[in-house]
């Protein structure tokens, strides 16, 4: 009864936005909500999640060939509330969301992500349609197994039609983990508490609807110039699937992005001989030389191009003497207090010696001293009273670290030692 009252309160609160505005009228989609049901939330906050999901999905036209919804809850286990092929109208869907059970255990997020990939997105459970699929993960804390969660998210995002939205609630959420779960940073949300979920409804709706864009061709580019200057060649033109580009599950453009045609130019008048090379201008390193060729007709103007040109040549490499690079920055002091050392290095790589060139002269490593603040130390022991008034007993003693933090000094701040009084 309490669950129903809380849900009713939230639905009345959101009544101004509950009209069936059919947020994404152009194409259907599959929405899969993955809800954290761990004991850090409590029943009341879990119910606020349900109210948010009920309110959010009420924007869409639910139907077999329209938008379909699935809900999965998780804690130490995963519970599939219903698959995509279960409810085909808004009324029965809202009622099913209201009946979702709170689990109240630990946060095993990776189990839920694996379940969505293996079960919720299976054609056997209603995910056979080639439509955009939005997986919306809501959580109020860090997962128990961070590494397994990252691995499960990577596998889930490999699905070609899936976009993952990660919504973190409260101050205990690991934002880096949200980024790893979501498809990208634009599909990551954070809210201060469960009451603030309503504040992201409009933006989440916008991102939900933006994932269903089919690609369309841009206009053809102009035909290229013929790829020869005489005789027979080819021309081509191109277009791109960017008008608009397909977005996260939208259909790609059909057809080819390039067309080719034959081009016919005038007959080529002459043929060049092979190049005749002159001598290189240097004996080592990079130089130049002139080379010439002759046209088969005996007239250079009958052939296309130049009859002579200057080109680069290298007779043999020249030796290179080595030179020092700049010194590296000084390292950090190798102690955290008192006296220690710092060092810096340089390498013979500016340039490195090559082909018999001289190596660098001098040292590649320098060391200097560094002095930091005095290391923390213990005060003298402060003794307590002996535990007996006669005979043998014990007493407690304590001391203080000079830094004000006991963990900065080695050993314990409190100790117990024997004590003796007069015989009883």
PDB file of C-alpha atoms in Angstrom, residues 136-413:
ATOM      1  CA  UNK A 136      19.245   3.015 -19.327  1.00  0.00           C
ATOM      2  CA  UNK A 137      21.232   2.057 -16.177  1.00  0.00           C
ATOM      3  CA  UNK A 138      20.277   3.799 -12.876  1.00  0.00           C
ATOM      4  CA  UNK A 139      22.517   3.327  -9.805  1.00  0.00           C
ATOM      5  CA  UNK A 140      23.251   5.110  -6.526  1.00  0.00           C
ATOM      6  CA  UNK A 141      26.735   3.725  -5.837  1.00  0.00           C
ATOM      7  CA  UNK A 142      29.853   1.896  -6.964  1.00  0.00           C
ATOM      8  CA  UNK A 143      29.673  -1.684  -8.166  1.00  0.00           C
ATOM      9  CA  UNK A 144      31.092  -4.452  -5.967  1.00  0.00           C
ATOM     10  CA  UNK A 145      33.362  -5.697  -8.789  1.00  0.00           C
ATOM     11  CA  UNK A 146      34.577  -2.659 -10.767  1.00  0.00           C
ATOM     12  CA  UNK A 147      36.731  -4.668 -13.202  1.00  0.00           C
ATOM     13  CA  UNK A 148      33.914  -7.083 -14.053  1.00  0.00           C
ATOM     14  CA  UNK A 149      31.547  -4.152 -14.564  1.00  0.00           C
ATOM     15  CA  UNK A 150      33.917  -2.503 -17.071  1.00  0.00           C
ATOM     16  CA  UNK A 151      34.301  -5.790 -18.982  1.00  0.00           C
ATOM     17  CA  UNK A 152      30.530  -6.379 -19.055  1.00  0.00           C
ATOM     18  CA  UNK A 153      29.906  -2.806 -20.303  1.00  0.00           C
ATOM     19  CA  UNK A 154      32.431  -3.208 -23.137  1.00  0.00           C
ATOM     20  CA  UNK A 155      30.733  -6.407 -24.286  1.00  0.00           C
ATOM     21  CA  UNK A 156      27.256  -4.838 -24.091  1.00  0.00           C
ATOM     22  CA  UNK A 157      28.269  -1.796 -26.166  1.00  0.00           C
ATOM     23  CA  UNK A 158      29.480  -4.040 -28.992  1.00  0.00           C
ATOM     24  CA  UNK A 159      25.826  -4.663 -29.930  1.00  0.00           C
ATOM     25  CA  UNK A 160      25.321  -2.729 -33.200  1.00  0.00           C
ATOM     26  CA  UNK A 161      21.990  -1.121 -32.275  1.00  0.00           C
ATOM     27  CA  UNK A 162      22.599  -0.420 -28.561  1.00  0.00           C
ATOM     28  CA  UNK A 163      23.121   2.951 -26.902  1.00  0.00           C
ATOM     29  CA  UNK A 164      23.835   2.819 -23.149  1.00  0.00           C
ATOM     30  CA  UNK A 165      22.825   5.693 -20.829  1.00  0.00           C
ATOM     31  CA  UNK A 166      24.282   5.734 -17.284  1.00  0.00           C
ATOM     32  CA  UNK A 167      22.469   7.743 -14.573  1.00  0.00           C
ATOM     33  CA  UNK A 168      24.270   8.187 -11.239  1.00  0.00           C
ATOM     34  CA  UNK A 169      22.190   9.191  -8.205  1.00  0.00           C
ATOM     35  CA  UNK A 170      23.700  10.764  -5.084  1.00  0.00           C
ATOM     36  CA  UNK A 171      27.247  11.379  -3.819  1.00  0.00           C
ATOM     37  CA  UNK A 172      28.499   7.785  -3.681  1.00  0.00           C
ATOM     38  CA  UNK A 173      28.548   7.239  -7.445  1.00  0.00           C
ATOM     39  CA  UNK A 174      31.900   6.614  -9.198  1.00  0.00           C
ATOM     40  CA  UNK A 175      31.766   8.992 -12.185  1.00  0.00           C
ATOM     41  CA  UNK A 176      34.555   7.150 -14.016  1.00  0.00           C
ATOM     42  CA  UNK A 177      32.523   3.972 -13.752  1.00  0.00           C
ATOM     43  CA  UNK A 178      29.483   5.793 -15.179  1.00  0.00           C
ATOM     44  CA  UNK A 179      31.630   6.908 -18.144  1.00  0.00           C
ATOM     45  CA  UNK A 180      32.773   3.334 -18.700  1.00  0.00           C
ATOM     46  CA  UNK A 181      29.198   2.012 -18.636  1.00  0.00           C
ATOM     47  CA  UNK A 182      27.713   4.681 -20.945  1.00  0.00           C
ATOM     48  CA  UNK A 183      28.217   4.738 -24.719  1.00  0.00           C
ATOM     49  CA  UNK A 184      29.985   8.099 -24.346  1.00  0.00           C
ATOM     50  CA  UNK A 185      30.149  11.138 -22.051  1.00  0.00           C
ATOM     51  CA  UNK A 186      27.078  12.673 -23.721  1.00  0.00           C
ATOM     52  CA  UNK A 187      25.017   9.755 -22.453  1.00  0.00           C
ATOM     53  CA  UNK A 188      26.087  10.129 -18.797  1.00  0.00           C
ATOM     54  CA  UNK A 189      23.920  11.891 -16.191  1.00  0.00           C
ATOM     55  CA  UNK A 190      24.360  12.685 -12.486  1.00  0.00           C
ATOM     56  CA  UNK A 191      21.682  13.926 -10.095  1.00  0.00           C
ATOM     57  CA  UNK A 192      21.988  14.902  -6.442  1.00  0.00           C
ATOM     58  CA  UNK A 193      19.264  12.564  -5.158  1.00  0.00           C
ATOM     59  CA  UNK A 194      16.282  10.481  -6.227  1.00  0.00           C
ATOM     60  CA  UNK A 195      13.935  13.488  -6.083  1.00  0.00           C
ATOM     61  CA  UNK A 196      16.077  15.182  -8.762  1.00  0.00           C
ATOM     62  CA  UNK A 197      15.538  12.477 -11.390  1.00  0.00           C
ATOM     63  CA  UNK A 198      12.750  14.546 -12.925  1.00  0.00           C
ATOM     64  CA  UNK A 199      15.289  17.278 -13.781  1.00  0.00           C
ATOM     65  CA  UNK A 200      16.922  15.133 -16.492  1.00  0.00           C
ATOM     66  CA  UNK A 201      13.725  13.970 -18.168  1.00  0.00           C
ATOM     67  CA  UNK A 202      13.795  16.494 -21.022  1.00  0.00           C
ATOM     68  CA  UNK A 203      17.493  15.998 -21.812  1.00  0.00           C
ATOM     69  CA  UNK A 204      17.211  12.205 -21.572  1.00  0.00           C
ATOM     70  CA  UNK A 205      14.217  12.312 -23.937  1.00  0.00           C
ATOM     71  CA  UNK A 206      16.205  14.412 -26.395  1.00  0.00           C
ATOM     72  CA  UNK A 207      19.133  11.968 -26.362  1.00  0.00           C
ATOM     73  CA  UNK A 208      16.739   9.007 -26.615  1.00  0.00           C
ATOM     74  CA  UNK A 209      15.111  10.387 -29.735  1.00  0.00           C
ATOM     75  CA  UNK A 210      18.414  11.451 -31.316  1.00  0.00           C
ATOM     76  CA  UNK A 211      19.582   7.851 -31.664  1.00  0.00           C
ATOM     77  CA  UNK A 212      17.107   6.992 -34.408  1.00  0.00           C
ATOM     78  CA  UNK A 213      18.469   8.973 -37.354  1.00  0.00           C
ATOM     79  CA  UNK A 214      18.748   7.110 -40.674  1.00  0.00           C
ATOM     80  CA  UNK A 215      21.569   8.135 -42.986  1.00  0.00           C
ATOM     81  CA  UNK A 216      20.964   9.968 -46.274  1.00  0.00           C
ATOM     82  CA  UNK A 217      23.272  10.750 -49.221  1.00  0.00           C
ATOM     83  CA  UNK A 218      24.836  14.151 -49.759  1.00  0.00           C
ATOM     84  CA  UNK A 219      24.680  15.581 -53.320  1.00  0.00           C
ATOM     85  CA  UNK A 220      27.199  14.156 -55.824  1.00  0.00           C
ATOM     86  CA  UNK A 221      30.500  16.012 -56.039  1.00  0.00           C
ATOM     87  CA  UNK A 222      31.468  17.512 -59.439  1.00  0.00           C
ATOM     88  CA  UNK A 223      33.129  15.095 -61.873  1.00  0.00           C
ATOM     89  CA  UNK A 224      36.901  14.961 -61.429  1.00  0.00           C
ATOM     90  CA  UNK A 225      39.324  15.882 -64.188  1.00  0.00           C
ATOM     91  CA  UNK A 226      40.416  13.094 -66.542  1.00  0.00           C
ATOM     92  CA  UNK A 227      43.265  11.139 -64.974  1.00  0.00           C
ATOM     93  CA  UNK A 228      45.343  11.342 -68.180  1.00  0.00           C
ATOM     94  CA  UNK A 229      46.308  14.253 -70.414  1.00  0.00           C
ATOM     95  CA  UNK A 230      45.791  12.391 -73.706  1.00  0.00           C
ATOM     96  CA  UNK A 231      44.182   9.232 -75.093  1.00  0.00           C
ATOM     97  CA  UNK A 232      41.770   7.298 -72.814  1.00  0.00           C
ATOM     98  CA  UNK A 233      41.327   7.700 -69.048  1.00  0.00           C
ATOM     99  CA  UNK A 234      38.702   7.922 -66.326  1.00  0.00           C
ATOM    100  CA  UNK A 235      36.741  10.498 -64.352  1.00  0.00           C
ATOM    101  CA  UNK A 236      34.878   9.925 -61.066  1.00  0.00           C
ATOM    102  CA  UNK A 237      32.564  11.600 -58.595  1.00  0.00           C
ATOM    103  CA  UNK A 238      31.692  10.817 -54.959  1.00  0.00           C
ATOM    104  CA  UNK A 239      29.021  11.351 -52.333  1.00  0.00           C
ATOM    105  CA  UNK A 240      28.892  10.749 -48.564  1.00  0.00           C
ATOM    106  CA  UNK A 241      26.278   9.358 -46.184  1.00  0.00           C
ATOM    107  CA  UNK A 242      26.205  12.591 -44.151  1.00  0.00           C
ATOM    108  CA  UNK A 243      22.909  14.285 -45.009  1.00  0.00           C
ATOM    109  CA  UNK A 244      22.394  13.325 -42.189  1.00  0.00           C
ATOM    110  CA  UNK A 245      24.798  10.656 -40.984  1.00  0.00           C
ATOM    111  CA  UNK A 246      23.235   7.535 -39.437  1.00  0.00           C
ATOM    112  CA  UNK A 247      23.257   7.825 -35.639  1.00  0.00           C
ATOM    113  CA  UNK A 248      23.572   4.876 -33.238  1.00  0.00           C
ATOM    114  CA  UNK A 249      21.334   2.299 -34.831  1.00  0.00           C
ATOM    115  CA  UNK A 250      19.895   4.334 -37.708  1.00  0.00           C
ATOM    116  CA  UNK A 251      20.009   2.791 -41.179  1.00  0.00           C
ATOM    117  CA  UNK A 252      23.062   3.401 -43.340  1.00  0.00           C
ATOM    118  CA  UNK A 253      22.683   4.728 -46.880  1.00  0.00           C
ATOM    119  CA  UNK A 254      21.988   2.211 -49.647  1.00  0.00           C
ATOM    120  CA  UNK A 255      23.942   2.292 -52.902  1.00  0.00           C
ATOM    121  CA  UNK A 256      27.470   3.232 -53.938  1.00  0.00           C
ATOM    122  CA  UNK A 257      29.394   6.285 -52.793  1.00  0.00           C
ATOM    123  CA  UNK A 258      31.381   6.551 -56.056  1.00  0.00           C
ATOM    124  CA  UNK A 259      30.693   6.555 -59.818  1.00  0.00           C
ATOM    125  CA  UNK A 260      33.278   6.191 -62.618  1.00  0.00           C
ATOM    126  CA  UNK A 261      33.169   7.053 -66.353  1.00  0.00           C
ATOM    127  CA  UNK A 262      35.544   6.846 -69.306  1.00  0.00           C
ATOM    128  CA  UNK A 263      37.063  10.063 -70.675  1.00  0.00           C
ATOM    129  CA  UNK A 264      38.569  10.387 -74.184  1.00  0.00           C
ATOM    130  CA  UNK A 265      41.166  13.032 -74.982  1.00  0.00           C
ATOM    131  CA  UNK A 266      43.300  13.773 -78.061  1.00  0.00           C
ATOM    132  CA  UNK A 267      45.877  11.246 -79.221  1.00  0.00           C
ATOM    133  CA  UNK A 268      49.194  11.515 -77.374  1.00  0.00           C
ATOM    134  CA  UNK A 269      51.726  13.121 -79.809  1.00  0.00           C
ATOM    135  CA  UNK A 270      55.025  11.785 -78.540  1.00  0.00           C
ATOM    136  CA  UNK A 271      56.766   9.435 -76.083  1.00  0.00           C
ATOM    137  CA  UNK A 272      59.646  10.353 -73.817  1.00  0.00           C
ATOM    138  CA  UNK A 273      62.882   8.338 -73.715  1.00  0.00           C
ATOM    139  CA  UNK A 274      64.214   7.102 -70.363  1.00  0.00           C
ATOM    140  CA  UNK A 275      65.893   9.781 -68.212  1.00  0.00           C
ATOM    141  CA  UNK A 276      69.738  10.343 -68.730  1.00  0.00           C
ATOM    142  CA  UNK A 277      71.293  11.245 -65.331  1.00  0.00           C
ATOM    143  CA  UNK A 278      74.152  13.708 -64.728  1.00  0.00           C
ATOM    144  CA  UNK A 279      76.674  13.444 -61.855  1.00  0.00           C
ATOM    145  CA  UNK A 280      75.557  14.123 -58.264  1.00  0.00           C
ATOM    146  CA  UNK A 281      76.629  17.525 -56.910  1.00  0.00           C
ATOM    147  CA  UNK A 282      78.137  16.110 -53.657  1.00  0.00           C
ATOM    148  CA  UNK A 283      80.274  13.119 -52.643  1.00  0.00           C
ATOM    149  CA  UNK A 284      78.330  12.424 -49.423  1.00  0.00           C
ATOM    150  CA  UNK A 285      75.010  13.469 -47.984  1.00  0.00           C
ATOM    151  CA  UNK A 286      72.161  14.969 -49.961  1.00  0.00           C
ATOM    152  CA  UNK A 287      72.813  16.691 -53.256  1.00  0.00           C
ATOM    153  CA  UNK A 288      71.157  17.380 -56.596  1.00  0.00           C
ATOM    154  CA  UNK A 289      71.681  16.366 -60.180  1.00  0.00           C
ATOM    155  CA  UNK A 290      70.189  17.271 -63.526  1.00  0.00           C
ATOM    156  CA  UNK A 291      68.579  14.646 -65.720  1.00  0.00           C
ATOM    157  CA  UNK A 292      67.318  14.963 -69.308  1.00  0.00           C
ATOM    158  CA  UNK A 293      65.134  13.004 -71.742  1.00  0.00           C
ATOM    159  CA  UNK A 294      64.259  13.185 -75.442  1.00  0.00           C
ATOM    160  CA  UNK A 295      60.907  13.200 -77.207  1.00  0.00           C
ATOM    161  CA  UNK A 296      60.385  10.405 -79.752  1.00  0.00           C
ATOM    162  CA  UNK A 297      59.412  12.940 -82.473  1.00  0.00           C
ATOM    163  CA  UNK A 298      62.636  14.904 -82.062  1.00  0.00           C
ATOM    164  CA  UNK A 299      60.682  17.963 -80.877  1.00  0.00           C
ATOM    165  CA  UNK A 300      60.286  18.442 -77.133  1.00  0.00           C
ATOM    166  CA  UNK A 301      57.078  20.424 -77.658  1.00  0.00           C
ATOM    167  CA  UNK A 302      55.391  17.265 -79.028  1.00  0.00           C
ATOM    168  CA  UNK A 303      55.694  15.492 -75.622  1.00  0.00           C
ATOM    169  CA  UNK A 304      53.827  16.480 -72.454  1.00  0.00           C
ATOM    170  CA  UNK A 305      56.067  17.552 -69.590  1.00  0.00           C
ATOM    171  CA  UNK A 306      59.628  18.862 -69.185  1.00  0.00           C
ATOM    172  CA  UNK A 307      62.676  17.583 -71.024  1.00  0.00           C
ATOM    173  CA  UNK A 308      64.937  18.215 -68.029  1.00  0.00           C
ATOM    174  CA  UNK A 309      64.598  18.446 -64.266  1.00  0.00           C
ATOM    175  CA  UNK A 310      66.675  18.701 -61.101  1.00  0.00           C
ATOM    176  CA  UNK A 311      66.297  15.838 -58.649  1.00  0.00           C
ATOM    177  CA  UNK A 312      67.758  14.950 -55.265  1.00  0.00           C
ATOM    178  CA  UNK A 313      70.650  12.463 -55.056  1.00  0.00           C
ATOM    179  CA  UNK A 314      72.745  10.931 -52.281  1.00  0.00           C
ATOM    180  CA  UNK A 315      76.127   9.545 -53.216  1.00  0.00           C
ATOM    181  CA  UNK A 316      76.772   8.105 -49.744  1.00  0.00           C
ATOM    182  CA  UNK A 317      75.764   9.075 -46.185  1.00  0.00           C
ATOM    183  CA  UNK A 318      78.026  11.476 -44.276  1.00  0.00           C
ATOM    184  CA  UNK A 319      79.228  10.618 -40.763  1.00  0.00           C
ATOM    185  CA  UNK A 320      77.353  12.302 -37.911  1.00  0.00           C
ATOM    186  CA  UNK A 321      78.988  13.378 -34.629  1.00  0.00           C
ATOM    187  CA  UNK A 322      76.841  12.946 -31.532  1.00  0.00           C
ATOM    188  CA  UNK A 323      75.564  15.855 -29.452  1.00  0.00           C
ATOM    189  CA  UNK A 324      73.882  15.983 -26.039  1.00  0.00           C
ATOM    190  CA  UNK A 325      70.153  16.446 -25.610  1.00  0.00           C
ATOM    191  CA  UNK A 326      68.947  18.975 -23.030  1.00  0.00           C
ATOM    192  CA  UNK A 327      69.151  17.920 -19.378  1.00  0.00           C
ATOM    193  CA  UNK A 328      65.973  16.343 -18.066  1.00  0.00           C
ATOM    194  CA  UNK A 329      64.198  18.152 -15.185  1.00  0.00           C
ATOM    195  CA  UNK A 330      65.586  17.323 -11.728  1.00  0.00           C
ATOM    196  CA  UNK A 331      63.863  14.275 -10.235  1.00  0.00           C
ATOM    197  CA  UNK A 332      61.833  14.406  -7.031  1.00  0.00           C
ATOM    198  CA  UNK A 333      63.806  14.054  -3.801  1.00  0.00           C
ATOM    199  CA  UNK A 334      64.269  10.334  -3.023  1.00  0.00           C
ATOM    200  CA  UNK A 335      63.125  10.832   0.584  1.00  0.00           C
ATOM    201  CA  UNK A 336      59.998  12.414   2.057  1.00  0.00           C
ATOM    202  CA  UNK A 337      61.787  14.177   4.916  1.00  0.00           C
ATOM    203  CA  UNK A 338      65.303  15.118   6.106  1.00  0.00           C
ATOM    204  CA  UNK A 339      68.196  14.761   3.594  1.00  0.00           C
ATOM    205  CA  UNK A 340      68.210  12.918   0.280  1.00  0.00           C
ATOM    206  CA  UNK A 341      69.255  13.174  -3.361  1.00  0.00           C
ATOM    207  CA  UNK A 342      67.915  14.356  -6.713  1.00  0.00           C
ATOM    208  CA  UNK A 343      69.233  13.547 -10.173  1.00  0.00           C
ATOM    209  CA  UNK A 344      68.903  14.470 -13.828  1.00  0.00           C
ATOM    210  CA  UNK A 345      69.995  12.839 -17.091  1.00  0.00           C
ATOM    211  CA  UNK A 346      70.744  13.630 -20.705  1.00  0.00           C
ATOM    212  CA  UNK A 347      71.270  11.470 -23.774  1.00  0.00           C
ATOM    213  CA  UNK A 348      73.632  11.605 -26.731  1.00  0.00           C
ATOM    214  CA  UNK A 349      70.779  11.831 -29.208  1.00  0.00           C
ATOM    215  CA  UNK A 350      70.766  15.402 -30.523  1.00  0.00           C
ATOM    216  CA  UNK A 351      71.812  13.906 -32.903  1.00  0.00           C
ATOM    217  CA  UNK A 352      73.012  10.409 -32.033  1.00  0.00           C
ATOM    218  CA  UNK A 353      76.420   9.499 -33.497  1.00  0.00           C
ATOM    219  CA  UNK A 354      76.122   7.621 -36.785  1.00  0.00           C
ATOM    220  CA  UNK A 355      78.314   6.173 -39.511  1.00  0.00           C
ATOM    221  CA  UNK A 356      81.536   6.501 -37.512  1.00  0.00           C
ATOM    222  CA  UNK A 357      80.819   9.917 -36.008  1.00  0.00           C
ATOM    223  CA  UNK A 358      82.176  10.917 -32.555  1.00  0.00           C
ATOM    224  CA  UNK A 359      80.283  10.083 -29.372  1.00  0.00           C
ATOM    225  CA  UNK A 360      79.416  12.836 -26.876  1.00  0.00           C
ATOM    226  CA  UNK A 361      82.012  13.775 -24.272  1.00  0.00           C
ATOM    227  CA  UNK A 362      81.021  14.353 -20.648  1.00  0.00           C
ATOM    228  CA  UNK A 363      78.616  12.687 -18.202  1.00  0.00           C
ATOM    229  CA  UNK A 364      75.050  11.617 -18.863  1.00  0.00           C
ATOM    230  CA  UNK A 365      73.968  11.713 -15.199  1.00  0.00           C
ATOM    231  CA  UNK A 366      74.212  14.358 -12.438  1.00  0.00           C
ATOM    232  CA  UNK A 367      73.273  14.009  -8.751  1.00  0.00           C
ATOM    233  CA  UNK A 368      72.666  16.730  -6.151  1.00  0.00           C
ATOM    234  CA  UNK A 369      71.503  16.804  -2.529  1.00  0.00           C
ATOM    235  CA  UNK A 370      68.053  17.831  -1.352  1.00  0.00           C
ATOM    236  CA  UNK A 371      66.875  18.824   2.124  1.00  0.00           C
ATOM    237  CA  UNK A 372      63.258  18.533   3.199  1.00  0.00           C
ATOM    238  CA  UNK A 373      61.476  19.191   6.479  1.00  0.00           C
ATOM    239  CA  UNK A 374      62.605  17.286   9.575  1.00  0.00           C
ATOM    240  CA  UNK A 375      61.021  13.818   9.793  1.00  0.00           C
ATOM    241  CA  UNK A 376      58.147  13.488  12.300  1.00  0.00           C
ATOM    242  CA  UNK A 377      59.143  12.027  15.704  1.00  0.00           C
ATOM    243  CA  UNK A 378      57.470  10.826  18.910  1.00  0.00           C
ATOM    244  CA  UNK A 379      57.222  12.841  22.090  1.00  0.00           C
ATOM    245  CA  UNK A 380      58.231  11.280  25.405  1.00  0.00           C
ATOM    246  CA  UNK A 381      55.800   8.730  26.881  1.00  0.00           C
ATOM    247  CA  UNK A 382      52.991  10.071  29.110  1.00  0.00           C
ATOM    248  CA  UNK A 383      52.243   7.461  31.817  1.00  0.00           C
ATOM    249  CA  UNK A 384      48.855   6.559  33.233  1.00  0.00           C
ATOM    250  CA  UNK A 385      48.104   5.085  36.671  1.00  0.00           C
ATOM    251  CA  UNK A 386      49.019   1.533  37.639  1.00  0.00           C
ATOM    252  CA  UNK A 387      46.067  -0.820  37.498  1.00  0.00           C
ATOM    253  CA  UNK A 388      46.683  -2.029  41.126  1.00  0.00           C
ATOM    254  CA  UNK A 389      47.520  -0.367  44.454  1.00  0.00           C
ATOM    255  CA  UNK A 390      49.776  -3.187  45.569  1.00  0.00           C
ATOM    256  CA  UNK A 391      51.626  -6.014  43.868  1.00  0.00           C
ATOM    257  CA  UNK A 392      52.152  -6.266  40.096  1.00  0.00           C
ATOM    258  CA  UNK A 393      49.850  -4.670  37.501  1.00  0.00           C
ATOM    259  CA  UNK A 394      49.920  -2.787  34.213  1.00  0.00           C
ATOM    260  CA  UNK A 395      49.653   0.814  33.176  1.00  0.00           C
ATOM    261  CA  UNK A 396      48.863   2.521  29.855  1.00  0.00           C
ATOM    262  CA  UNK A 397      51.155   5.068  28.321  1.00  0.00           C
ATOM    263  CA  UNK A 398      50.787   7.309  25.268  1.00  0.00           C
ATOM    264  CA  UNK A 399      52.884   9.597  23.099  1.00  0.00           C
ATOM    265  CA  UNK A 400      52.211  12.112  20.300  1.00  0.00           C
ATOM    266  CA  UNK A 401      53.726  12.470  16.819  1.00  0.00           C
ATOM    267  CA  UNK A 402      55.277  15.881  16.128  1.00  0.00           C
ATOM    268  CA  UNK A 403      53.279  16.231  12.902  1.00  0.00           C
ATOM    269  CA  UNK A 404      49.975  16.004  14.745  1.00  0.00           C
ATOM    270  CA  UNK A 405      49.114  12.766  12.895  1.00  0.00           C
ATOM    271  CA  UNK A 406      50.074   9.496  14.624  1.00  0.00           C
ATOM    272  CA  UNK A 407      50.229   7.630  11.330  1.00  0.00           C
ATOM    273  CA  UNK A 408      53.228   9.821  10.288  1.00  0.00           C
ATOM    274  CA  UNK A 409      55.465   8.269  13.003  1.00  0.00           C
ATOM    275  CA  UNK A 410      56.544   4.594  13.105  1.00  0.00           C
ATOM    276  CA  UNK A 411      55.098   2.433  15.840  1.00  0.00           C
ATOM    277  CA  UNK A 412      52.063   2.853  18.090  1.00  0.00           C
ATOM    278  CA  UNK A 413      50.893   5.929  19.957  1.00  0.00           C
TER     279      UNK A 413
END
